[in-house]
Every structure is written in structure tokens, then in C-alpha cells.
Short mmCIF file of C-alpha atoms in Angstrom, two decimals:
data_model
loop_
_atom_site.label_atom_id
_atom_site.label_comp_id
_atom_site.label_asym_id
_atom_site.label_seq_id
_atom_site.Cartn_x
_atom_site.Cartn_y
_atom_site.Cartn_z
CA MET D 1 -14.20 2.56 13.68
CA SER D 2 -14.93 3.30 10.04
CA ASN D 3 -15.49 0.48 7.54
CA GLU D 4 -16.01 0.69 3.75
CA SER D 5 -16.22 4.51 3.47
CA MET D 6 -14.38 6.65 0.94
CA ILE D 7 -13.28 8.89 3.84
CA GLY D 8 -12.90 7.26 7.22
CA PHE D 9 -12.49 10.33 9.43
CA LYS D 10 -12.41 14.02 8.52
CA VAL D 11 -10.95 16.62 10.88
CA GLY D 12 -11.79 20.25 10.07
CA ASP D 13 -14.93 21.23 8.19
CA GLY D 14 -13.48 23.97 6.01
CA VAL D 15 -15.33 26.71 7.92
CA ALA D 16 -13.80 26.77 11.40
CA ALA D 17 -10.61 25.27 12.74
CA THR D 18 -10.60 22.55 15.33
CA SER D 19 -8.54 22.96 18.48
CA TRP D 20 -7.29 20.68 21.25
CA SER D 21 -8.80 17.57 19.66
CA THR D 22 -7.73 13.99 20.34
CA ILE D 23 -8.47 11.01 18.09
CA ASN D 24 -7.38 7.92 19.97
CA ARG D 25 -7.30 4.26 18.86
CA CYS D 26 -9.55 4.73 15.83
CA ARG D 27 -9.46 2.53 12.76
CA ALA D 28 -10.41 3.11 9.11
CA LYS D 29 -10.48 0.22 6.67
CA ARG D 30 -11.56 -0.63 3.12
CA THR D 31 -11.96 -4.22 2.00
CA LEU D 32 -14.62 -3.93 -0.73
CA VAL D 33 -14.08 -2.56 -4.22
CA GLY D 34 -16.62 0.08 -5.28
CA SER D 35 -19.08 -0.81 -8.03
CA GLY D 36 -20.59 2.58 -8.91
CA ALA D 37 -19.63 5.12 -11.54
CA GLY D 38 -16.40 7.07 -11.26
CA THR D 39 -13.03 6.25 -9.75
CA ASP D 40 -13.03 4.74 -6.31
CA THR D 41 -10.61 6.08 -3.71
CA PHE D 42 -10.06 5.96 0.02
CA ILE D 43 -8.63 8.27 2.68
CA GLY D 44 -8.38 6.93 6.19
CA PHE D 45 -7.90 10.23 8.05
CA TRP D 46 -8.27 13.56 6.26
CA MET D 47 -6.83 16.51 8.18
CA LEU D 48 -8.57 19.27 6.26
CA GLY D 49 -6.79 22.55 6.96
CA THR D 50 -8.77 25.01 4.85
CA THR D 51 -8.73 27.84 7.43
CA THR D 52 -5.65 29.95 8.12
CA PHE D 53 -5.63 28.79 11.74
CA GLY D 54 -5.06 25.16 10.79
CA ASN D 55 -6.27 22.37 13.07
CA THR D 56 -4.48 23.64 16.14
CA SER D 57 -3.39 21.08 18.74
CA THR D 58 -4.94 18.06 17.07
CA TYR D 59 -3.61 14.66 18.15
CA LEU D 60 -3.97 11.27 16.44
CA ASP D 61 -2.76 8.50 18.73
CA HIS D 62 -2.61 4.74 18.06
CA CYS D 63 -4.75 5.00 14.90
CA TYR D 64 -4.77 2.50 12.02
CA VAL D 65 -5.61 2.57 8.31
CA GLY D 66 -5.64 -0.47 6.03
CA THR D 67 -7.06 -1.91 2.81
CA SER D 68 -7.60 -5.42 1.54
CA ASP D 69 -5.65 -7.24 -1.17
CA ALA D 70 -8.68 -6.89 -3.46
CA PHE D 71 -8.87 -3.11 -3.06
CA GLU D 72 -5.13 -2.68 -3.53
CA THR D 73 -5.06 -5.00 -6.57
CA ALA D 74 -7.82 -2.93 -8.19
CA ALA D 75 -5.23 -0.11 -8.40
CA TYR D 76 -7.39 2.46 -6.65
CA ASP D 77 -5.49 5.17 -4.82
CA SER D 78 -5.74 5.02 -1.06
CA THR D 79 -4.08 7.24 1.54
CA GLY D 80 -3.65 6.52 5.21
CA TYR D 81 -3.31 10.08 6.52
CA TYR D 82 -3.86 13.02 4.18
CA CYS D 83 -3.03 16.46 5.57
CA ASP D 84 -3.50 19.48 3.32
CA ASN D 85 -3.27 23.27 3.25
CA TRP D 86 -3.00 24.85 6.73
CA ILE D 87 -1.56 21.96 8.72
CA ALA D 88 -0.34 23.68 11.90
CA ASP D 89 -0.15 21.89 15.24
CA THR D 90 -1.04 18.42 14.04
CA PHE D 91 0.55 15.50 15.85
CA LEU D 92 0.51 11.83 14.77
CA GLN D 93 1.76 9.44 17.44
CA ARG D 94 2.12 5.67 17.05
CA CYS D 95 -0.11 5.64 13.97
CA GLU D 96 -0.02 2.86 11.38
CA THR D 97 -0.93 2.11 7.77
CA TYR D 98 -1.06 -1.17 5.91
CA HIS D 99 -1.64 -1.87 2.21
CA THR D 100 -2.46 1.75 1.34
CA THR D 101 -1.11 3.42 -1.80
CA TYR D 102 0.35 6.26 0.28
CA GLY D 103 1.09 6.22 3.98
CA LEU D 104 1.33 9.85 5.16
CA ASP D 105 0.69 12.51 2.50
CA ILE D 106 1.31 16.14 3.49
CA TYR D 107 0.41 18.86 0.99
CA GLY D 108 0.92 22.40 2.23
CA ILE D 109 0.51 25.92 0.90
CA SER D 110 3.45 27.42 -0.96
CA GLY D 111 3.14 30.90 0.59
CA THR D 112 4.52 32.29 3.85
CA GLY D 113 1.62 31.66 6.24
CA TYR D 114 2.58 30.48 9.71
CA SER D 115 -0.14 27.84 9.92
CA GLN D 116 2.12 25.19 8.39
CA GLN D 117 4.26 24.87 11.51
CA ASP D 118 4.49 22.15 14.14
CA PHE D 119 3.45 19.09 12.17
CA ILE D 120 5.01 16.10 13.94
CA CYS D 121 4.76 12.36 13.23
CA ASP D 122 6.52 10.15 15.77
CA PHE D 123 6.86 6.38 16.38
CA GLY D 124 4.74 5.44 13.36
CA ILE D 125 4.54 2.41 11.08
CA LEU D 126 3.76 3.55 7.54
CA GLU D 127 3.59 0.74 4.99
CA SER D 128 2.35 1.41 1.48
CA SER D 129 2.69 0.37 -2.14
CA LYS D 130 3.98 3.75 -3.35
CA GLU D 131 5.39 6.54 -1.16
CA ALA D 132 5.19 5.78 2.53
CA LEU D 133 5.81 9.51 3.06
CA ARG D 134 5.09 12.38 0.67
CA VAL D 135 5.82 15.97 1.67
CA ARG D 136 4.93 18.56 -0.97
CA ASN D 137 4.42 22.27 -1.39
CA ILE D 138 5.44 23.32 2.13
CA GLY D 139 5.81 27.12 2.45
CA SER D 140 8.96 28.88 3.59
CA VAL D 141 7.94 29.10 7.26
CA GLY D 142 6.50 25.59 7.47
CA SER D 143 7.90 22.95 9.82
CA ILE D 144 7.51 19.19 9.37
CA ILE D 145 9.16 16.53 11.56
CA VAL D 146 8.90 12.78 11.01
CA SER D 147 10.93 10.71 13.48
CA ASN D 148 11.38 7.19 14.86
CA THR D 149 9.09 5.83 12.15
CA HIS D 150 9.20 2.68 10.02
CA LEU D 151 8.66 3.61 6.35
CA TYR D 152 8.07 0.81 3.83
CA SER D 153 7.12 0.88 0.15
CA SER D 154 6.43 -2.39 -1.62
CA LYS D 155 6.36 -1.68 -5.37
CA ASN D 156 8.86 -0.51 -7.98
CA THR D 157 6.68 2.48 -8.91
CA ALA D 158 7.80 5.21 -6.47
CA PRO D 159 10.42 6.08 -3.85
CA VAL D 160 9.85 5.33 -0.19
CA VAL D 161 10.06 9.03 0.68
CA LEU D 162 9.40 12.01 -1.61
CA ILE D 163 10.12 15.62 -0.70
CA SER D 164 8.95 17.89 -3.50
CA SER D 165 8.46 21.61 -4.24
CA SER D 166 8.96 22.64 -0.62
CA LYS D 167 10.80 25.55 1.02
CA GLY D 168 9.98 25.07 4.70
CA LYS D 169 11.90 23.17 7.36
CA ILE D 170 11.51 19.42 6.86
CA GLU D 171 13.34 17.05 9.18
CA LEU D 172 13.46 13.25 9.00
CA SER D 173 15.16 11.79 12.05
CA ALA D 174 16.02 8.27 13.25
CA ASN D 175 13.66 6.59 10.80
CA GLU D 176 13.92 3.18 9.17
CA TYR D 177 13.53 3.20 5.38
CA LEU D 178 12.73 -0.12 3.75
CA PRO D 179 12.27 -0.33 -0.03
CA GLY D 180 10.61 -3.54 -1.11
CA GLY D 181 9.66 -4.88 -4.52
CA LEU D 182 13.17 -4.63 -6.02
CA LYS D 183 13.14 -0.86 -6.51
CA THR D 184 15.59 -0.76 -9.40
CA SER D 185 13.97 2.35 -10.91
CA TYR D 186 13.44 4.56 -7.87
CA PRO D 187 15.64 5.79 -5.02
CA THR D 188 14.74 5.23 -1.39
CA ILE D 189 14.75 8.93 -0.45
CA GLN D 190 14.10 11.37 -3.28
CA ALA D 191 14.13 15.17 -2.97
CA THR D 192 13.25 17.45 -5.88
CA THR D 193 12.98 21.24 -6.20
CA SER D 194 13.14 21.79 -2.42
CA LYS D 195 15.09 23.71 0.22
CA ASN D 196 15.80 23.56 3.95
CA PHE D 197 15.43 19.84 4.61
CA LYS D 198 17.44 17.54 6.85
CA VAL D 199 17.73 13.76 7.03
CA SER D 200 19.64 12.44 10.03
CA GLY D 201 20.27 9.27 12.00
CA GLY D 202 18.23 6.89 9.84
CA ASN D 203 18.87 3.45 8.37
CA ILE D 204 18.17 2.55 4.74
CA LEU D 205 17.75 -1.21 4.56
CA GLU D 206 18.09 -3.26 1.39
CA PRO D 207 18.20 -0.37 -1.10
CA GLN D 208 18.02 -1.47 -4.73
CA SER D 209 18.42 1.81 -6.58
CA ASN D 210 20.17 4.92 -5.20
CA PRO D 211 19.52 5.13 -1.45
CA VAL D 212 19.42 8.93 -1.86
CA LYS D 213 18.74 11.10 -4.91
CA VAL D 214 18.68 14.90 -4.78
CA THR D 215 17.70 17.03 -7.79
CA ASP D 216 17.33 20.81 -8.04
CA CYS D 217 17.61 21.34 -4.27
CA ALA D 218 19.44 23.71 -1.92
CA ASN D 219 20.28 24.17 1.77
CA PHE D 220 20.05 20.54 2.85
CA ASP D 221 21.87 18.22 5.27
CA ILE D 222 21.73 14.44 4.76
CA LYS D 223 23.30 11.89 7.10
CA VAL D 224 22.05 8.30 6.90
CA THR D 225 23.29 4.71 6.99
CA ALA D 226 22.76 2.50 3.93
CA VAL D 227 23.26 -1.27 3.86
CA ASN D 228 24.76 -2.27 0.52
CA ASN D 229 23.37 -4.93 -1.81
CA ALA D 230 23.50 -6.11 -5.42
CA TYR D 231 22.44 -2.88 -7.12
CA ALA D 232 25.36 -1.40 -9.03
CA GLY D 233 24.44 2.31 -9.05
CA ALA D 234 25.80 5.07 -6.83
CA ALA D 235 24.75 5.30 -3.20
CA VAL D 236 23.97 9.00 -3.63
CA SER D 237 23.07 10.80 -6.85
CA VAL D 238 23.16 14.63 -6.93
CA ASN D 239 21.95 16.81 -9.80
CA THR D 240 21.55 20.59 -10.28
CA SER D 241 21.76 21.22 -6.53
CA THR D 242 23.69 23.61 -4.29
CA ARG D 243 24.61 24.53 -0.71
CA GLY D 244 24.22 21.14 0.95
CA LYS D 245 26.04 18.58 3.10
CA PHE D 246 26.28 14.80 2.84
CA ASP D 247 27.68 12.33 5.36
CA ILE D 248 26.72 8.79 4.32
CA LEU D 249 27.67 5.59 6.11
CA LEU D 250 27.81 2.90 3.41
CA ALA D 251 28.76 -0.57 4.54
CA GLY D 252 28.33 -4.26 3.73
CA ASP D 253 30.18 -7.55 3.77
CA GLY D 254 31.90 -6.88 0.44
CA THR D 255 29.80 -9.39 -1.52
CA TYR D 256 28.03 -6.63 -3.44
CA LYS D 257 29.56 -3.42 -4.75
CA ARG D 258 28.23 -0.09 -5.93
CA ALA D 259 29.71 1.91 -8.76
CA GLN D 260 30.33 5.01 -6.61
CA GLY D 261 29.66 6.42 -3.21
CA TYR D 262 28.60 9.88 -4.44
CA THR D 263 28.02 10.75 -8.08
CA VAL D 264 27.56 14.45 -8.84
CA ASP D 265 26.70 16.22 -12.07
CA ALA D 266 28.54 19.22 -13.53
CA THR D 267 25.94 21.80 -12.45
CA SER D 268 25.86 21.06 -8.71
CA SER D 269 27.94 23.42 -6.57
CA TYR D 270 29.01 24.40 -3.06
CA ILE D 271 28.22 21.02 -1.53
CA GLU D 272 30.31 19.17 1.07
CA PHE D 273 30.74 15.42 0.70
CA ASN D 274 32.13 13.58 3.74
CA CYS D 275 33.68 10.30 2.60
CA THR D 276 34.85 8.78 5.90
CA GLY D 277 31.86 6.47 6.33
CA ILE D 278 32.02 4.94 2.86
CA ASP D 279 33.75 1.57 3.03
CA PRO D 280 35.91 1.20 -0.11
CA ALA D 281 35.35 -2.56 0.05
CA VAL D 282 31.75 -2.06 -1.13
CA ILE D 283 32.69 0.32 -3.99
CA THR D 284 33.75 -0.91 -7.42
CA GLY D 285 37.25 0.41 -7.93
CA GLY D 286 37.69 1.06 -4.21
CA SER D 287 38.34 4.42 -2.58
CA ALA D 288 38.96 6.21 -5.88
CA ASN D 289 35.23 6.01 -6.58
CA LYS D 290 34.03 7.30 -3.22
CA LEU D 291 33.31 10.66 -4.86
CA VAL D 292 32.92 11.24 -8.61
CA ILE D 293 32.07 14.74 -9.84
CA ASN D 294 31.25 15.31 -13.50
CA GLY D 295 32.87 11.98 -14.33
CA THR D 296 36.12 12.83 -12.50
CA GLN D 297 37.31 10.92 -9.44
CA VAL D 298 38.01 13.13 -6.43
CA THR D 299 40.62 11.49 -4.20
CA VAL D 300 41.89 14.29 -1.94
CA VAL D 301 40.12 16.51 0.56
CA GLY D 302 39.46 20.17 -0.11
CA ILE D 303 37.83 22.07 -2.92
CA ALA D 304 37.44 19.78 -5.89
CA ALA D 305 39.26 20.35 -9.15
CA ALA D 306 38.46 23.19 -11.53
CA GLY D 307 35.15 22.68 -13.25
CA ALA D 308 33.70 20.74 -10.30
CA GLY D 309 31.47 23.55 -9.03
CA ASN D 310 33.38 24.54 -5.88
CA ASN D 311 32.22 21.36 -4.17
CA VAL D 312 34.29 20.17 -1.21
CA ALA D 313 35.52 16.68 -0.33
CA SER D 314 36.05 16.05 3.40
CA GLY D 315 36.92 13.21 5.74
CA VAL D 316 39.00 10.14 4.97
CA MET D 317 39.36 9.54 1.23
CA ALA D 318 41.28 6.24 1.45
#
């Protein structure tokens, strides 16, 4: 147990890698606001991968990180699990955060080193005020998997999930995404300037803004379920992206409607949009607005009209 420290637990000393380590049922918590000079901060578990071997075969199981209302209200940044640089063979199982600014924050190395592979988070509960999950700067041979995890963000200051500036394999599978705090300014899942990521089999509950927003990305595959509500924007917003696939299940009781299923800008290209799972009853204007590319409604399957970037509509358009 660690109480009232700036860093609860630190794995890896920056000189030699750790191997075959298990951290089981440990807790890190901050309840008191610092009174000294400088900016206070808090990291529950810091997986410090400053050697090229990473922290090989390191397991965190049933661990917990939390802060108090007073610490959170003071607007100090806090992170449940911070994993940086060489992050190979790190496994988080049944870990939890509560009231932290960030839940799980992964910051890799942008090169081609192999010690960014095999990072797995499974069966977690990550609740935060900003991003519950941030994945940034993963190199081209990196591999990140987050699955079967509850991801919650409470404030209208960030998405629930951010994937940014990454080229490695990132897979989000069978997660629950819950945006709180009336997120009218931020999407639930946001990907920017990234490649080779996949989102599959998850549920986005109560989205306020776009459930999914993709900007300047390539080589992606996104398949999630979104429950509709009163927000009027598109379910999926795509900008300056290429070579991807979308298959969104958008449903509701018809009380609330979104403006479009997919809205795509003029510069996005070579992307497939499957429209079968979008219920026209929850779209303003019905099935004609399932897919809108560069302001033009796409109502038939196949390659979209000239000027629409060789994007493809598939599935049932009615």
C-alpha cells in the first residue's frame, strides 16, 4: 500500500530491466493536496521502460489507484498507470482507477524497436476525469491490446479514449466506453495521426458528441455499437484519413436523432462504410443520411460518386 506519495510504485529503475515480476493486490492513493513549492502530481504505478529490454513479463493484478475529491478538485494531474518508452511484456489484469485525471497512459517510442510489443490490459475498470485510456507515440512494431475493460471519463474536457501519433498495432476489443459529464465538445473514441489500429466488439453508452472521430489516420478497422441520445451530430466523423473500414451499429428508441450516421470530408479516401447497422429511425432525414461524403448523400452501395475520394458504401442503405 502506498499513501500520499507523488509516485506510488515504480517498476524499472532506468538501469536494468525487470523480468518475471508480479505486483498483486497493491493500492496507491492520494487524498491530501500538496502544500510545497511547484506543481503537485501523482502517479499510482509507473512502469518505467528506459532500457531497450523493457520490463519483460511484468504483471499487475488486482491493483487500485485513487484520489480524493479534494485532490481532484485542486486540478492536479494524476495518472493511475503510466507506462512509457520500452513497454514490452507488461500485463495489467483486473486493475482499477478512480478519480484520477488519466486512467491508463501509454507513451511509447516512435522508432522500430521490438520492446514495445505485448502490452495487454484485460478486465480493468478505468475511471478518470479526462482520458480513461491514452495511447501515444507507439512505434511501427509495437503491439497494444486493451480488452474487456470499463472505460469512463467524467468531464467535458477530453475524449474517453485517445489514440495519437502511433504506427504500431493497437487493438481495443469488447470494451465498454462511457462518456460522462455531457461531453458535447469531445468524441468518445478519438484517433489522430495514427495507423494500424482496430476497435471491435465494444459498446459506447450515452455518447453526447461523436461516438467516434478519426482524423489524419490510415489502415484502421472500427466496429462498435453506439446507443443514441439527444446529441444532434454525426455518429462517426472522418477527416483527412484513408484505407480504413467502418461498421457501426447505431440504435435507439427513435426519441433522439443524429444528423448523420457517417460524415466524411472531401479529403478522405479509400474507406469502406458499412451502413447495415445504422437504424434510419435514429437519423434525421432517415436512410438518406446514413452516409454523407463532402456534403453529398450516398444512398447506393459501391464506389461513391465522383469527387468522393474512391470511398465505398456497403451493406443495406435503406
